[in-house]
PDB file of C-alpha atoms and ligand atoms in Angstrom:
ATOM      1  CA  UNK A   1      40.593  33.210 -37.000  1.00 76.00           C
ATOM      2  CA  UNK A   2      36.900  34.951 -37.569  1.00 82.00           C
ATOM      3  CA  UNK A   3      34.761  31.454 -36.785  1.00 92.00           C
ATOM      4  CA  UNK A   4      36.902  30.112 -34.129  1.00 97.00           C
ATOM      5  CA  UNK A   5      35.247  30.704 -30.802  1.00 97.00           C
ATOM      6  CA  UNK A   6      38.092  30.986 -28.345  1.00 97.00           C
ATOM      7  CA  UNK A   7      39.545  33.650 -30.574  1.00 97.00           C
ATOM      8  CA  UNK A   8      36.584  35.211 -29.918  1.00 97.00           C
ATOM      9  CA  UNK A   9      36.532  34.098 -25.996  1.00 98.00           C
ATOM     10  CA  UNK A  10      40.498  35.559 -26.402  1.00 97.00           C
ATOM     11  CA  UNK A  11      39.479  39.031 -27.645  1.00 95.00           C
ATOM     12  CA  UNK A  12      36.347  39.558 -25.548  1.00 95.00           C
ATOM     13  CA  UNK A  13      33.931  39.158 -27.982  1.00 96.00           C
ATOM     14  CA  UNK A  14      32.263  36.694 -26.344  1.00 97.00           C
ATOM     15  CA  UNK A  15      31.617  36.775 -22.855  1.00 97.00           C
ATOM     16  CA  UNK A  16      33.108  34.387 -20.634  1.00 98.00           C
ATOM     17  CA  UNK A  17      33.809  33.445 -16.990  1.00 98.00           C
ATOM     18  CA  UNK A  18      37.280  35.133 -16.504  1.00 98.00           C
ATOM     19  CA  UNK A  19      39.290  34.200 -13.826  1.00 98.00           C
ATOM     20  CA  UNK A  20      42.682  35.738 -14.758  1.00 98.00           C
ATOM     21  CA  UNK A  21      44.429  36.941 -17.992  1.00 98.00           C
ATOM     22  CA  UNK A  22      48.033  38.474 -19.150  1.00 97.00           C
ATOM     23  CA  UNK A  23      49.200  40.228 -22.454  1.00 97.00           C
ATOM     24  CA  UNK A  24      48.972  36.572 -24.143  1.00 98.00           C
ATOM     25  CA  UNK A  25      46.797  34.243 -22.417  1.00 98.00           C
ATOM     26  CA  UNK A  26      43.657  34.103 -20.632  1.00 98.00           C
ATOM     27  CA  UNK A  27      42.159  31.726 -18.318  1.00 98.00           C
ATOM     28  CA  UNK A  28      38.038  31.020 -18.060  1.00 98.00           C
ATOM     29  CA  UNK A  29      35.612  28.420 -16.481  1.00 98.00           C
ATOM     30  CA  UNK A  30      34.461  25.647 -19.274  1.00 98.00           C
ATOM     31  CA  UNK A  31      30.777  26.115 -19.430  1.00 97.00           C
ATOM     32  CA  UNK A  32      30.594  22.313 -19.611  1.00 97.00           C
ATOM     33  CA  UNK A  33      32.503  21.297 -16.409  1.00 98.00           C
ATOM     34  CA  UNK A  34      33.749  17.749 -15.186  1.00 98.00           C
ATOM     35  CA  UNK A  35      33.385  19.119 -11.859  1.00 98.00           C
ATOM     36  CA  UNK A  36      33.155  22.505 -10.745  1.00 98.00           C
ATOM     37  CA  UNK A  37      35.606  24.804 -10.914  1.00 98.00           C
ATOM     38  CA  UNK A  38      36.970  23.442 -14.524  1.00 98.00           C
ATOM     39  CA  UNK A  39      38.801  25.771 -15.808  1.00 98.00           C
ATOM     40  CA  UNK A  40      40.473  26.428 -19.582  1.00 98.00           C
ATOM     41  CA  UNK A  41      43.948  28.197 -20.398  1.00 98.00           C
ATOM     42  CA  UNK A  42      44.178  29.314 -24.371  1.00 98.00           C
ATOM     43  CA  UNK A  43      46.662  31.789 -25.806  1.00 98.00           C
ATOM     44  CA  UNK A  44      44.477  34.753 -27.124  1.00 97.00           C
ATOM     45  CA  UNK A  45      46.206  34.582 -30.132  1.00 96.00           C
ATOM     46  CA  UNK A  46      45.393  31.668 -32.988  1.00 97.00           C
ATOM     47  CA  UNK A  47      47.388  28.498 -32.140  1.00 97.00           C
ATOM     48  CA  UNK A  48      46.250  25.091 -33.956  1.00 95.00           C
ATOM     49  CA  UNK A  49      47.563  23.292 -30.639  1.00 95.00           C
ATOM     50  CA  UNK A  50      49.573  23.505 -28.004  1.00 96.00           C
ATOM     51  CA  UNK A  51      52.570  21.837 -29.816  1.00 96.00           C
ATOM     52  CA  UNK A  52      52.621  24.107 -32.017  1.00 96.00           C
ATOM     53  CA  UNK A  53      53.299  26.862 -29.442  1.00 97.00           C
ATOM     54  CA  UNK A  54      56.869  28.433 -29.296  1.00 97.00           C
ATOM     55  CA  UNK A  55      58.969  27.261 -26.640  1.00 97.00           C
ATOM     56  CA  UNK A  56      58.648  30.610 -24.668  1.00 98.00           C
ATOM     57  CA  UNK A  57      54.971  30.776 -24.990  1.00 97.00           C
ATOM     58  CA  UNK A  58      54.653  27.123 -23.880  1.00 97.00           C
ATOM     59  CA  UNK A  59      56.514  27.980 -21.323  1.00 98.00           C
ATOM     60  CA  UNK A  60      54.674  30.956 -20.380  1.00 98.00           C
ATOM     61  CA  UNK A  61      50.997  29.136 -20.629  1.00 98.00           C
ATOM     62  CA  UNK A  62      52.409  26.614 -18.365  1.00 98.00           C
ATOM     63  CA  UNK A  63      53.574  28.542 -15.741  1.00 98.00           C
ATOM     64  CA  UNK A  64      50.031  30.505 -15.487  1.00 98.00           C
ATOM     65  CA  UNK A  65      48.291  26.376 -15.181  1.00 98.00           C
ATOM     66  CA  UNK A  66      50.721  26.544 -12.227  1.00 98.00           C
ATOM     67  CA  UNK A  67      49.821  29.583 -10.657  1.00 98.00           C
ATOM     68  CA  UNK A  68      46.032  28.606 -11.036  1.00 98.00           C
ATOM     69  CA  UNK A  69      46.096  25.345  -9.786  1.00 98.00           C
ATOM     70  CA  UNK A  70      46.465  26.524  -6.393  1.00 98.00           C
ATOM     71  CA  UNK A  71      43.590  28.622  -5.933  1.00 98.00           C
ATOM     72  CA  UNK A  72      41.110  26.287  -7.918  1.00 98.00           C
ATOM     73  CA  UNK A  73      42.183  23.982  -5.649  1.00 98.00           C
ATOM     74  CA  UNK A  74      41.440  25.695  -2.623  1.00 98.00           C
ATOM     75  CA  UNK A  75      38.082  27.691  -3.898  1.00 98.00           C
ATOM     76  CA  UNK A  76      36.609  23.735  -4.831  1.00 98.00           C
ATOM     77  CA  UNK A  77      38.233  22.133  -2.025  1.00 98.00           C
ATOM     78  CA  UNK A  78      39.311  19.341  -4.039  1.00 98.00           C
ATOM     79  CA  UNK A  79      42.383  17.047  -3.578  1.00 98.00           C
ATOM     80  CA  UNK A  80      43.934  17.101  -6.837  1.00 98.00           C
ATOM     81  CA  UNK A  81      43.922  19.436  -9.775  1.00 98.00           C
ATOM     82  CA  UNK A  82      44.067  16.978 -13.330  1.00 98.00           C
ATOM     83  CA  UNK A  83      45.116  18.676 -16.681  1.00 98.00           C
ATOM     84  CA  UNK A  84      43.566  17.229 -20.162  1.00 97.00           C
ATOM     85  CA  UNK A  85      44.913  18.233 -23.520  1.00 97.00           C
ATOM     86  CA  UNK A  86      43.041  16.811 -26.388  1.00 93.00           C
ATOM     87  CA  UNK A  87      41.487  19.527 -28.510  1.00 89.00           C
ATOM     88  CA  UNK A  88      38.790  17.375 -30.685  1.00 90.00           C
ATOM     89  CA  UNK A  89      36.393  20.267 -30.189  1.00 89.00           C
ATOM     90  CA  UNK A  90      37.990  23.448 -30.663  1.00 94.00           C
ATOM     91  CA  UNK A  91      41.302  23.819 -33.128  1.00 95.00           C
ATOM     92  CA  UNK A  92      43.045  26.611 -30.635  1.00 97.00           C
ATOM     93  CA  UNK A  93      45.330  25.489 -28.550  1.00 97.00           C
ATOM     94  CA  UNK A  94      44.043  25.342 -24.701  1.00 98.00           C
ATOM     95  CA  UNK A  95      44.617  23.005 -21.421  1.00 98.00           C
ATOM     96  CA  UNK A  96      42.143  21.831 -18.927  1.00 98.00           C
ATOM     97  CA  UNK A  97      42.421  22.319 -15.419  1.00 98.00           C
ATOM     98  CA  UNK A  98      40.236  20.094 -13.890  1.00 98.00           C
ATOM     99  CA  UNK A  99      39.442  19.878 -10.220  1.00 98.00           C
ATOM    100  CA  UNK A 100      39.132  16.313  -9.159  1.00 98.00           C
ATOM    101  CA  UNK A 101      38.474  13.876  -5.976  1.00 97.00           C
ATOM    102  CA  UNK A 102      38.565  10.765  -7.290  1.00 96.00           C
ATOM    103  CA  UNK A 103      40.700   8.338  -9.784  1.00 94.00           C
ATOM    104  CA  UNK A 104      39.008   8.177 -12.793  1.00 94.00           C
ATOM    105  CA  UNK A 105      36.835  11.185 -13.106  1.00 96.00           C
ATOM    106  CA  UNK A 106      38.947  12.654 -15.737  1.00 96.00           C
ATOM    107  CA  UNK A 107      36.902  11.959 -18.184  1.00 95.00           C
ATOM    108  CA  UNK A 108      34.517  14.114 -20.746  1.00 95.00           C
ATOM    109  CA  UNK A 109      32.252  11.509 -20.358  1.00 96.00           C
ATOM    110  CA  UNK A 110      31.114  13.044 -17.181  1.00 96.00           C
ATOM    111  CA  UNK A 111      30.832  16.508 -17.932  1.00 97.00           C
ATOM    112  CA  UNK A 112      27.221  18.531 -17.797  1.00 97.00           C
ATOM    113  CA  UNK A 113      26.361  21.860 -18.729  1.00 98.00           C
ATOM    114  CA  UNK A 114      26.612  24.168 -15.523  1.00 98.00           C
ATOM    115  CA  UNK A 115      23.968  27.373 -14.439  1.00 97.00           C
ATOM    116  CA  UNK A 116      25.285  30.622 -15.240  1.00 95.00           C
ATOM    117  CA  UNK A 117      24.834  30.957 -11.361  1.00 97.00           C
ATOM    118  CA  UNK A 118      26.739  28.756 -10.410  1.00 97.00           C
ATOM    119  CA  UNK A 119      29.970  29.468 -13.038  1.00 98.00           C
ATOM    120  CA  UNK A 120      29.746  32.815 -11.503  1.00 98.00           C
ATOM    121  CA  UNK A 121      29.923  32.062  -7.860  1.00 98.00           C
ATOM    122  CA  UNK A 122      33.112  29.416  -8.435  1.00 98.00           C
ATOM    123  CA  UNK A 123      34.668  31.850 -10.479  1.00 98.00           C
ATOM    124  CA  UNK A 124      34.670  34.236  -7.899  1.00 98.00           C
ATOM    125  CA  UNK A 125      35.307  31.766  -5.046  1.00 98.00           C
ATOM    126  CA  UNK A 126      38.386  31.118  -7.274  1.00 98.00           C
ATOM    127  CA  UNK A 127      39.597  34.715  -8.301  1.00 98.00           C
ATOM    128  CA  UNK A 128      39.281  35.374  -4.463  1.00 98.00           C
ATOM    129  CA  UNK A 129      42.342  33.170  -3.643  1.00 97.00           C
ATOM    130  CA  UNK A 130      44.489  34.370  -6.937  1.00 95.00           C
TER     131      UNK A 130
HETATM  132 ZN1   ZN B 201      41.367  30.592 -32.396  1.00 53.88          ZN
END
């Protein structure tokens, strides 16, 4: 879709934090992280949601959250790794992997713009243990 940013995020277009990316999906650091390390998992092709993914695909996107969660976990150190999917924002299917030490920080309430510094260092702290 031609206005729909991670399409654009998908096909390189615009620029964004990789840390890891297949054939079909691609995986990035949300400029606007919960905590650092926040990452988001979209297919690069158009999906309205994730539900609306094929069963193979689903599959597929799920499996590369998996293989993630690990090193985000160990590049941020923290104890568990949360996953949101809500999608109010953006209409393209994606998951949040969020980093997190304590119950009850999953929330968008808490998140804050991040330097471009600082998304680069985590994102290669990160890429380092994938
Ligand atoms: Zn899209």
């Amino acid at each position: 879709m031609d206005n729909c940013i991670f399409c654009k995020i998908g096909n390189g277009a615009v620029p964004s934090e990789k840390l890891w990316e297949d054939d079909k999906f691609i995986a990035f650091l949300d400029i606007n992280p919960i905590n650092p390390g926040h990452t988001l998992i979209i297919p690069k092709g158009h999906v309205e949601n994730v539900f609306a993914m094929g069963e193979g695909d689903y599959a597929a996107m799920f499996a590369a959250v998996k293989k993630l969660s690990g090193p985000i976990q160990k590049a941020t150190g923290a104890r568990r790794i949360g996953l949101v999917i809500e999608g109010f924002l953006v209409p393209h299917a994606h998951v949040h992997i969020v980093p997190l030490n304590h119950g009850g920080e999953l929330s968008f309430s808490r998140a804050k713009k991040a330097e471009p510094g600082d998304l680069m260092e985590t994102g290669r702290r990160i890429r380092h243990h994938l």
